[in-house]
Tab-separated table of C-alpha atoms in Angstrom:
chain	number	residue	atom	x	y	z
O	1	UNK	CA	1.552	-61.117	124.562
O	2	UNK	CA	3.318	-60.746	127.928
O	3	UNK	CA	6.751	-59.876	126.513
O	4	UNK	CA	6.693	-56.111	126.866
O	5	UNK	CA	9.339	-54.805	129.256
O	6	UNK	CA	8.085	-52.807	132.217
O	7	UNK	CA	10.068	-49.627	132.592
O	8	UNK	CA	8.769	-47.447	135.417
O	9	UNK	CA	9.247	-43.732	134.963
O	10	UNK	CA	12.602	-42.749	136.414
O	11	UNK	CA	11.826	-39.105	137.125
O	12	UNK	CA	8.952	-37.481	139.005
O	13	UNK	CA	5.953	-36.445	136.954
O	14	UNK	CA	3.580	-33.583	137.648
O	15	UNK	CA	0.934	-35.777	139.226
O	16	UNK	CA	3.210	-37.758	141.534
O	17	UNK	CA	2.215	-35.924	144.680
O	18	UNK	CA	-1.436	-36.212	143.791
O	19	UNK	CA	-1.002	-39.992	143.829
O	20	UNK	CA	0.761	-39.710	147.194
O	21	UNK	CA	-2.035	-37.584	148.637
O	22	UNK	CA	-4.665	-39.984	147.341
O	23	UNK	CA	-2.787	-42.941	148.822
O	24	UNK	CA	-2.518	-41.213	152.202
O	25	UNK	CA	-6.220	-40.359	152.234
O	26	UNK	CA	-7.233	-43.864	151.184
O	27	UNK	CA	-4.954	-45.573	153.705
O	28	UNK	CA	-6.912	-43.792	156.452
O	29	UNK	CA	-9.839	-46.017	155.475
O	30	UNK	CA	-7.982	-49.325	155.532
O	31	UNK	CA	-8.052	-49.959	159.265
O	32	UNK	CA	-9.219	-48.858	162.671
O	33	UNK	CA	-12.840	-47.776	162.900
O	34	UNK	CA	-12.989	-46.447	159.354
O	35	UNK	CA	-12.350	-49.475	157.161
O	36	UNK	CA	-13.820	-49.182	153.651
O	37	UNK	CA	-13.216	-52.310	151.532
O	38	UNK	CA	-12.617	-50.453	148.247
O	39	UNK	CA	-10.007	-48.192	149.861
O	40	UNK	CA	-7.848	-51.246	150.543
O	41	UNK	CA	-7.688	-51.964	146.804
O	42	UNK	CA	-6.915	-48.377	145.801
O	43	UNK	CA	-4.464	-47.211	148.489
O	44	UNK	CA	-1.598	-49.580	147.496
O	45	UNK	CA	-2.304	-48.831	143.844
O	46	UNK	CA	-1.682	-45.091	144.219
O	47	UNK	CA	1.224	-45.423	146.639
O	48	UNK	CA	2.885	-47.847	144.232
O	49	UNK	CA	2.293	-45.357	141.403
O	50	UNK	CA	3.942	-42.614	143.457
O	51	UNK	CA	6.990	-44.716	144.358
O	52	UNK	CA	7.479	-45.795	140.742
O	53	UNK	CA	7.455	-42.191	139.538
O	54	UNK	CA	10.047	-41.031	142.079
O	55	UNK	CA	13.724	-41.613	142.576
O	56	UNK	CA	14.008	-44.587	144.941
O	57	UNK	CA	15.277	-42.931	148.123
O	58	UNK	CA	13.008	-39.852	148.342
O	59	UNK	CA	10.025	-41.813	147.072
O	60	UNK	CA	10.406	-44.561	149.651
O	61	UNK	CA	11.056	-42.097	152.481
O	62	UNK	CA	7.822	-40.272	151.717
O	63	UNK	CA	5.962	-43.571	151.441
O	64	UNK	CA	7.334	-44.519	154.862
O	65	UNK	CA	6.199	-41.208	156.371
O	66	UNK	CA	2.716	-41.682	154.938
O	67	UNK	CA	2.432	-45.181	156.384
O	68	UNK	CA	3.691	-43.961	159.756
O	69	UNK	CA	1.357	-40.956	159.847
O	70	UNK	CA	-1.660	-43.128	159.084
O	71	UNK	CA	-0.620	-45.725	161.679
O	72	UNK	CA	-0.121	-42.986	164.279
O	73	UNK	CA	-3.649	-41.724	163.617
O	74	UNK	CA	-4.973	-45.243	164.173
O	75	UNK	CA	-3.064	-45.364	167.463
O	76	UNK	CA	-4.542	-42.043	168.559
O	77	UNK	CA	-8.010	-43.550	168.166
O	78	UNK	CA	-7.002	-45.580	171.196
O	79	UNK	CA	-9.536	-48.352	170.639
O	80	UNK	CA	-6.910	-51.097	170.915
O	81	UNK	CA	-5.748	-50.030	174.369
O	82	UNK	CA	-7.201	-51.096	177.709
O	83	UNK	CA	-9.474	-48.510	179.372
O	84	UNK	CA	-7.477	-45.958	181.300
O	85	UNK	CA	-4.238	-46.602	179.396
O	86	UNK	CA	-2.563	-44.803	176.520
O	87	UNK	CA	0.382	-45.487	174.200
O	88	UNK	CA	3.800	-44.266	175.227
O	89	UNK	CA	6.854	-43.211	173.242
O	90	UNK	CA	8.000	-46.819	173.023
O	91	UNK	CA	4.804	-47.814	171.280
O	92	UNK	CA	5.174	-45.046	168.691
O	93	UNK	CA	8.748	-46.218	168.105
O	94	UNK	CA	7.360	-49.691	167.429
O	95	UNK	CA	4.816	-48.213	165.020
O	96	UNK	CA	7.612	-46.329	163.262
O	97	UNK	CA	9.543	-49.572	162.833
O	98	UNK	CA	6.573	-51.545	161.529
O	99	UNK	CA	5.747	-48.700	159.130
O	100	UNK	CA	9.244	-49.112	157.720
O	101	UNK	CA	8.703	-52.855	157.354
O	102	UNK	CA	5.441	-52.223	155.486
O	103	UNK	CA	7.325	-50.134	152.922
O	104	UNK	CA	9.634	-53.040	152.048
O	105	UNK	CA	7.256	-54.411	149.361
O	106	UNK	CA	7.444	-51.033	147.620
O	107	UNK	CA	11.239	-51.160	147.852
O	108	UNK	CA	11.251	-54.657	146.353
O	109	UNK	CA	8.993	-53.527	143.530
O	110	UNK	CA	11.072	-50.426	142.824
O	111	UNK	CA	14.348	-52.350	142.665
O	112	UNK	CA	13.335	-55.675	141.107
O	113	UNK	CA	10.456	-54.929	138.730
O	114	UNK	CA	12.512	-52.870	136.220
O	115	UNK	CA	14.869	-55.842	135.845
O	116	UNK	CA	12.117	-58.249	134.808
O	117	UNK	CA	10.350	-58.517	131.495
O	118	UNK	CA	6.680	-58.885	130.763
O	119	UNK	CA	3.616	-59.452	132.870
O	120	UNK	CA	5.497	-61.716	135.292
O	121	UNK	CA	6.980	-58.564	136.829
O	122	UNK	CA	3.564	-57.789	138.319
O	123	UNK	CA	4.091	-60.643	140.770
O	124	UNK	CA	6.955	-58.925	142.612
O	125	UNK	CA	4.829	-56.508	144.614
O	126	UNK	CA	2.057	-58.907	145.735
O	127	UNK	CA	4.535	-61.652	146.614
O	128	UNK	CA	6.633	-59.244	148.671
O	129	UNK	CA	3.584	-57.715	150.349
O	130	UNK	CA	2.088	-61.100	151.239
O	131	UNK	CA	5.418	-62.406	152.531
O	132	UNK	CA	5.873	-59.351	154.771
O	133	UNK	CA	2.346	-59.684	156.183
O	134	UNK	CA	2.956	-63.368	156.836
O	135	UNK	CA	6.224	-62.719	158.678
O	136	UNK	CA	4.654	-59.894	160.708
O	137	UNK	CA	1.952	-62.320	161.860
O	138	UNK	CA	4.564	-63.995	164.083
O	139	UNK	CA	5.347	-60.699	165.815
O	140	UNK	CA	3.685	-58.723	168.622
O	141	UNK	CA	0.791	-57.493	166.463
O	142	UNK	CA	-0.152	-60.804	164.832
O	143	UNK	CA	-2.418	-60.267	161.829
O	144	UNK	CA	-4.047	-57.197	163.396
O	145	UNK	CA	-3.072	-54.892	160.532
O	146	UNK	CA	-3.577	-57.303	157.646
O	147	UNK	CA	-5.142	-55.661	154.623
O	148	UNK	CA	-7.252	-58.806	154.213
O	149	UNK	CA	-9.394	-57.813	157.206
O	150	UNK	CA	-10.882	-54.944	155.210
O	151	UNK	CA	-12.832	-57.420	153.075
O	152	UNK	CA	-14.812	-58.802	156.023
O	153	UNK	CA	-18.194	-58.191	154.369
O	154	UNK	CA	-17.464	-59.806	150.986
O	155	UNK	CA	-18.589	-63.374	151.656
O	156	UNK	CA	-17.911	-64.801	148.160
O	157	UNK	CA	-14.381	-63.373	148.223
O	158	UNK	CA	-13.780	-64.620	151.765
O	159	UNK	CA	-14.386	-68.231	150.739
O	160	UNK	CA	-10.830	-68.122	149.393
O	161	UNK	CA	-9.631	-68.100	153.010
O	162	UNK	CA	-10.657	-71.758	153.366
O	163	UNK	CA	-8.045	-72.598	150.705
O	164	UNK	CA	-5.239	-70.052	151.117
O	165	UNK	CA	-5.837	-68.495	154.515
O	166	UNK	CA	-6.029	-64.708	154.602
O	167	UNK	CA	-2.865	-64.582	152.502
O	168	UNK	CA	-4.801	-65.253	149.292
O	169	UNK	CA	-6.921	-62.165	149.970
O	170	UNK	CA	-3.815	-60.066	150.571
O	171	UNK	CA	-2.184	-61.377	147.398
O	172	UNK	CA	-5.130	-60.610	145.100
O	173	UNK	CA	-5.616	-57.102	146.500
O	174	UNK	CA	-1.974	-56.166	146.039
O	175	UNK	CA	-1.666	-57.954	142.702
O	176	UNK	CA	-4.478	-55.697	141.494
O	177	UNK	CA	-2.301	-52.687	142.377
O	178	UNK	CA	0.629	-54.098	140.412
O	179	UNK	CA	-1.501	-55.049	137.392
O	180	UNK	CA	-3.077	-51.589	137.171
O	181	UNK	CA	0.355	-49.961	137.418
O	182	UNK	CA	1.652	-52.283	134.704
O	183	UNK	CA	-1.243	-51.246	132.470
O	184	UNK	CA	-0.682	-47.603	133.395
O	185	UNK	CA	2.890	-47.824	132.166
O	186	UNK	CA	1.567	-49.198	128.867
O	187	UNK	CA	-0.710	-46.111	128.726
O	188	UNK	CA	-3.644	-48.530	129.055
O	189	UNK	CA	-3.192	-49.439	125.379
O	190	UNK	CA	-5.552	-52.383	124.894
O	191	UNK	CA	-3.336	-54.452	122.560
O	192	UNK	CA	-0.514	-54.326	125.117
O	193	UNK	CA	-2.558	-54.826	128.304
O	194	UNK	CA	-5.255	-57.179	127.052
O	195	UNK	CA	-3.500	-60.440	127.907
O	196	UNK	CA	-2.398	-59.530	131.422
O	197	UNK	CA	-5.592	-57.698	132.245
O	198	UNK	CA	-7.778	-60.591	131.140
O	199	UNK	CA	-5.627	-63.087	133.026
O	200	UNK	CA	-6.020	-61.204	136.302
O	201	UNK	CA	-9.728	-60.632	135.678
O	202	UNK	CA	-10.230	-64.330	134.949
O	203	UNK	CA	-8.491	-65.406	138.158
O	204	UNK	CA	-10.489	-62.930	140.232
O	205	UNK	CA	-13.697	-64.045	138.514
O	206	UNK	CA	-12.974	-67.691	139.291
O	207	UNK	CA	-12.424	-66.804	142.956
O	208	UNK	CA	-15.642	-64.779	143.196
O	209	UNK	CA	-17.769	-67.222	141.220
O	210	UNK	CA	-16.356	-70.169	143.133
O	211	UNK	CA	-17.045	-68.433	146.429
O	212	UNK	CA	-20.580	-67.572	145.367
O	213	UNK	CA	-21.197	-71.149	144.232
O	214	UNK	CA	-19.981	-72.481	147.559
O	215	UNK	CA	-22.382	-70.207	149.434
O	216	UNK	CA	-25.354	-71.041	147.216
O	217	UNK	CA	-24.828	-74.733	146.445
O	218	UNK	CA	-23.154	-75.939	149.624
O	219	UNK	CA	-24.823	-73.911	152.338
O	220	UNK	CA	-24.808	-75.509	155.817
O	221	UNK	CA	-27.719	-77.879	156.407
O	222	UNK	CA	-27.426	-78.041	160.188
O	223	UNK	CA	-30.230	-76.819	162.411
O	224	UNK	CA	-29.842	-73.163	163.297
O	225	UNK	CA	-29.028	-72.310	166.900
O	226	UNK	CA	-29.905	-68.952	168.363
O	227	UNK	CA	-26.861	-67.286	169.948
O	228	UNK	CA	-27.125	-63.998	171.822
O	229	UNK	CA	-24.184	-61.659	172.217
O	230	UNK	CA	-24.992	-58.829	174.575
O	231	UNK	CA	-23.513	-56.043	176.653
O	232	UNK	CA	-24.840	-53.889	179.461
O	233	UNK	CA	-27.540	-51.415	178.471
O	234	UNK	CA	-26.726	-47.752	177.946
O	235	UNK	CA	-28.857	-46.892	180.960
O	236	UNK	CA	-26.879	-49.256	183.191
O	237	UNK	CA	-23.566	-47.917	181.861
O	238	UNK	CA	-24.705	-44.339	182.556
O	239	UNK	CA	-25.568	-45.234	186.160
O	240	UNK	CA	-22.255	-47.078	186.538
O	241	UNK	CA	-20.294	-44.055	185.313
O	242	UNK	CA	-22.003	-41.884	187.925
O	243	UNK	CA	-21.381	-44.410	190.698
O	244	UNK	CA	-17.696	-45.019	190.008
O	245	UNK	CA	-15.458	-42.006	189.324
O	246	UNK	CA	-12.732	-42.498	186.740
O	247	UNK	CA	-10.178	-41.722	189.425
O	248	UNK	CA	-11.313	-44.709	191.471
O	249	UNK	CA	-11.223	-46.975	188.423
O	250	UNK	CA	-7.679	-45.803	187.699
O	251	UNK	CA	-6.665	-46.626	191.268
O	252	UNK	CA	-8.067	-50.138	190.847
O	253	UNK	CA	-6.125	-50.572	187.605
O	254	UNK	CA	-2.892	-49.434	189.211
O	255	UNK	CA	-3.141	-51.446	192.431
O	256	UNK	CA	-3.503	-48.346	194.613
O	257	UNK	CA	-7.157	-48.653	195.611
O	258	UNK	CA	-8.072	-48.563	199.292
O	259	UNK	CA	-10.686	-50.800	200.889
O	260	UNK	CA	-13.106	-47.884	200.646
O	261	UNK	CA	-12.378	-47.638	196.917
O	262	UNK	CA	-13.028	-51.356	196.486
O	263	UNK	CA	-16.302	-51.102	198.397
O	264	UNK	CA	-17.410	-48.279	196.114
O	265	UNK	CA	-16.382	-50.315	193.065
O	266	UNK	CA	-18.306	-53.360	194.340
O	267	UNK	CA	-21.521	-51.357	194.438
O	268	UNK	CA	-20.955	-49.907	190.956
O	269	UNK	CA	-19.999	-53.273	189.449
O	270	UNK	CA	-23.258	-54.741	190.736
O	271	UNK	CA	-25.162	-52.309	188.509
O	272	UNK	CA	-23.564	-53.709	185.354
O	273	UNK	CA	-23.655	-57.315	186.494
O	274	UNK	CA	-27.350	-57.176	187.444
O	275	UNK	CA	-28.171	-55.703	184.049
O	276	UNK	CA	-26.223	-58.428	182.237
O	277	UNK	CA	-27.994	-61.174	184.171
O	278	UNK	CA	-31.391	-59.647	183.434
O	279	UNK	CA	-30.641	-59.327	179.737
O	280	UNK	CA	-29.247	-62.867	179.605
O	281	UNK	CA	-32.453	-64.237	181.089
O	282	UNK	CA	-34.472	-62.193	178.601
O	283	UNK	CA	-32.490	-63.605	175.656
O	284	UNK	CA	-32.736	-67.157	176.988
O	285	UNK	CA	-36.506	-66.878	177.245
O	286	UNK	CA	-36.564	-65.540	173.695
O	287	UNK	CA	-34.950	-68.778	172.513
O	288	UNK	CA	-31.188	-68.261	172.815
O	289	UNK	CA	-29.287	-71.461	173.633
O	290	UNK	CA	-25.888	-69.780	173.945
O	291	UNK	CA	-25.462	-66.376	175.587
O	292	UNK	CA	-22.140	-64.526	175.397
O	293	UNK	CA	-21.055	-61.486	177.403
O	294	UNK	CA	-18.401	-59.045	176.151
O	295	UNK	CA	-14.811	-59.244	177.279
O	296	UNK	CA	-13.414	-56.872	179.891
O	297	UNK	CA	-14.804	-53.514	178.798
O	298	UNK	CA	-16.820	-50.507	180.011
O	299	UNK	CA	-20.013	-52.331	178.952
O	300	UNK	CA	-19.080	-55.748	180.335
O	301	UNK	CA	-19.024	-57.492	183.681
O	302	UNK	CA	-16.567	-56.234	186.275
O	303	UNK	CA	-15.926	-57.994	189.563
O	304	UNK	CA	-13.508	-57.927	192.472
O	305	UNK	CA	-11.638	-61.204	192.790
O	306	UNK	CA	-13.051	-61.856	196.241
O	307	UNK	CA	-16.584	-61.556	194.825
O	308	UNK	CA	-16.008	-63.763	191.775
O	309	UNK	CA	-17.116	-67.098	193.323
O	310	UNK	CA	-20.518	-65.650	194.229
O	311	UNK	CA	-20.932	-64.215	190.723
O	312	UNK	CA	-20.091	-67.564	189.109
O	313	UNK	CA	-22.525	-69.341	191.416
O	314	UNK	CA	-25.235	-66.906	190.386
O	315	UNK	CA	-24.388	-67.492	186.722
O	316	UNK	CA	-24.567	-71.250	187.222
O	317	UNK	CA	-28.036	-70.934	188.699
O	318	UNK	CA	-29.194	-68.902	185.695
O	319	UNK	CA	-27.613	-71.311	183.185
O	320	UNK	CA	-29.287	-74.293	184.857
O	321	UNK	CA	-32.614	-72.538	185.257
O	322	UNK	CA	-32.778	-71.468	181.614
O	323	UNK	CA	-30.947	-74.458	180.103
O	324	UNK	CA	-28.308	-72.362	178.329
O	325	UNK	CA	-24.575	-72.143	177.804
O	326	UNK	CA	-23.499	-68.861	179.397
O	327	UNK	CA	-20.081	-67.513	178.401
O	328	UNK	CA	-19.205	-64.668	180.740
O	329	UNK	CA	-16.505	-62.185	179.847
O	330	UNK	CA	-15.131	-60.836	183.120
O	331	UNK	CA	-12.759	-58.093	184.184
O	332	UNK	CA	-11.524	-59.484	187.495
O	333	UNK	CA	-9.787	-56.905	189.699
O	334	UNK	CA	-7.115	-58.578	191.800
O	335	UNK	CA	-6.209	-57.577	195.350
O	336	UNK	CA	-3.845	-54.634	195.462
O	337	UNK	CA	-0.259	-55.410	194.507
O	338	UNK	CA	2.776	-53.213	194.145
O	339	UNK	CA	3.933	-54.300	190.696
O	340	UNK	CA	0.927	-55.924	189.053
O	341	UNK	CA	-0.689	-57.499	187.261
O	342	UNK	CA	-3.901	-55.976	188.573
O	343	UNK	CA	-6.537	-57.543	186.315
O	344	UNK	CA	-7.635	-60.788	184.717
O	345	UNK	CA	-9.324	-60.576	181.304
O	346	UNK	CA	-11.256	-63.784	181.686
O	347	UNK	CA	-13.975	-65.898	180.088
O	348	UNK	CA	-15.967	-68.383	182.165
O	349	UNK	CA	-18.284	-70.827	180.382
O	350	UNK	CA	-21.134	-72.514	182.247
O	351	UNK	CA	-23.148	-75.352	180.754
O	352	UNK	CA	-26.911	-76.007	181.076
O	353	UNK	CA	-26.296	-77.998	184.266
O	354	UNK	CA	-24.799	-74.899	185.876
O	355	UNK	CA	-21.256	-76.264	186.046
O	356	UNK	CA	-18.139	-74.354	185.004
O	357	UNK	CA	-16.821	-75.875	181.776
O	358	UNK	CA	-13.790	-73.656	181.408
O	359	UNK	CA	-12.058	-70.603	182.769
O	360	UNK	CA	-9.870	-68.965	180.138
O	361	UNK	CA	-7.555	-65.960	180.413
O	362	UNK	CA	-6.416	-63.900	177.442
O	363	UNK	CA	-3.075	-65.175	176.156
O	364	UNK	CA	-2.041	-62.376	173.773
O	365	UNK	CA	-2.086	-59.045	175.548
O	366	UNK	CA	-3.002	-55.922	173.640
O	367	UNK	CA	-0.411	-53.137	173.440
O	368	UNK	CA	-0.476	-51.362	176.791
O	369	UNK	CA	-1.760	-54.442	178.605
O	370	UNK	CA	1.614	-55.806	179.669
O	371	UNK	CA	1.902	-55.517	183.433
O	372	UNK	CA	-1.800	-54.731	183.736
O	373	UNK	CA	-3.347	-58.115	182.870
O	374	UNK	CA	-2.555	-61.677	183.844
O	375	UNK	CA	-1.398	-63.565	180.740
O	376	UNK	CA	-2.968	-66.957	180.060
O	377	UNK	CA	-1.247	-70.126	178.885
O	378	UNK	CA	-2.521	-69.921	175.283
O	379	UNK	CA	-4.393	-73.238	175.368
O	380	UNK	CA	-7.742	-72.754	173.637
O	381	UNK	CA	-10.539	-74.498	175.592
O	382	UNK	CA	-12.781	-76.842	173.584
O	383	UNK	CA	-15.948	-78.775	174.381
O	384	UNK	CA	-18.475	-80.752	172.380
O	385	UNK	CA	-22.049	-79.550	172.817
O	386	UNK	CA	-25.433	-80.506	171.317
O	387	UNK	CA	-24.901	-77.541	168.972
O	388	UNK	CA	-21.411	-78.462	167.817
O	389	UNK	CA	-17.916	-77.794	169.086
O	390	UNK	CA	-17.516	-74.708	171.261
O	391	UNK	CA	-14.215	-72.891	171.746
O	392	UNK	CA	-13.270	-69.648	173.398
O	393	UNK	CA	-10.625	-66.968	172.940
O	394	UNK	CA	-10.507	-63.288	173.847
O	395	UNK	CA	-9.835	-60.158	171.799
O	396	UNK	CA	-6.248	-60.044	170.502
O	397	UNK	CA	-6.030	-63.853	170.516
O	398	UNK	CA	-8.070	-63.765	167.305
O	399	UNK	CA	-5.150	-62.131	165.471
O	400	UNK	CA	-2.914	-65.178	165.898
O	401	UNK	CA	-3.698	-67.950	163.377
O	402	UNK	CA	-1.593	-70.441	165.324
O	403	UNK	CA	-3.795	-69.947	168.368
O	404	UNK	CA	-7.054	-70.190	166.445
O	405	UNK	CA	-5.939	-73.374	164.662
O	406	UNK	CA	-6.223	-75.175	168.006
O	407	UNK	CA	-9.993	-75.024	167.587
């Protein structure tokens, strides 16, 4: 039942560019701030359809341009860059290169699939796609752009990660694209596509049913612990923005601030820090046992390095007074230097006795952060607490499985 030879159309058809347009539109919703889970299943499907209905070279070039254009739009959102920074030409060149790499699975499918017979040919695309994502994970972007991230809300599906890592998610999404294209080339004739279609459906059903069963039948039995994640209030941020001009903040981030600039920043930073302490106390008195502040950000704690000891002492007093673990994300502005770095993106954990348990600095810098931030040693801090094991990483560190495995 799987013996039919797959023979992709060798010449463009009238709808080819419709499939390309649909793929481009759908890829816009597979990352950044606009991720829609279903789009991640459909975008590769239509781009694969386009490539298969084109001559190899022009089809792959257009696929590359689509991937680059979408990636460039994500970059222009700017959410992955430190405040006050923007991507340069070098970063767009890197995006252009990685866009080319992401087209390699389509190249593999276009060249290898026609030479294979039967349903087994559907494995070429997902295997190539998953392999490329895996290899990219060792590069400067880690798993940041993995298509698996789009399924963050599908808890039954995500249980597969405990067995295969995120690579199982990537494989099933892209295998779906190959299976649908295989059926498409059989004109969706049920006698020809029944076996392969049912096989894929059965595997996906086992994954979803197994994940659902794990959630329902083996749910955690441990006592729940209230954890509060908070940031400065909008009112405090508005006051801060009025107190500290963007020009002064830029001078701090470039090591060109005067003592007068630092004095102005100290006053503005106090507005955010006071608000975070007040909200932390409020959450603790509402029952939170662990309180977490955001990492270095416009809504997080900012402090001059010379003022950091006093801030930590204040945090220790609060942690001891309220009997909480307080994990403070801090943007620590270093004394002025000619060449940088000028900032520490730091996390400081205090235990219920008020003592500092760890001080951790981000180890994987976001694009644009090189030269701006101090880079940590990559050792993930761990402690045992009454609520279980606690570990801490910051931002981009989460996109490196090797780092997270330390916990």
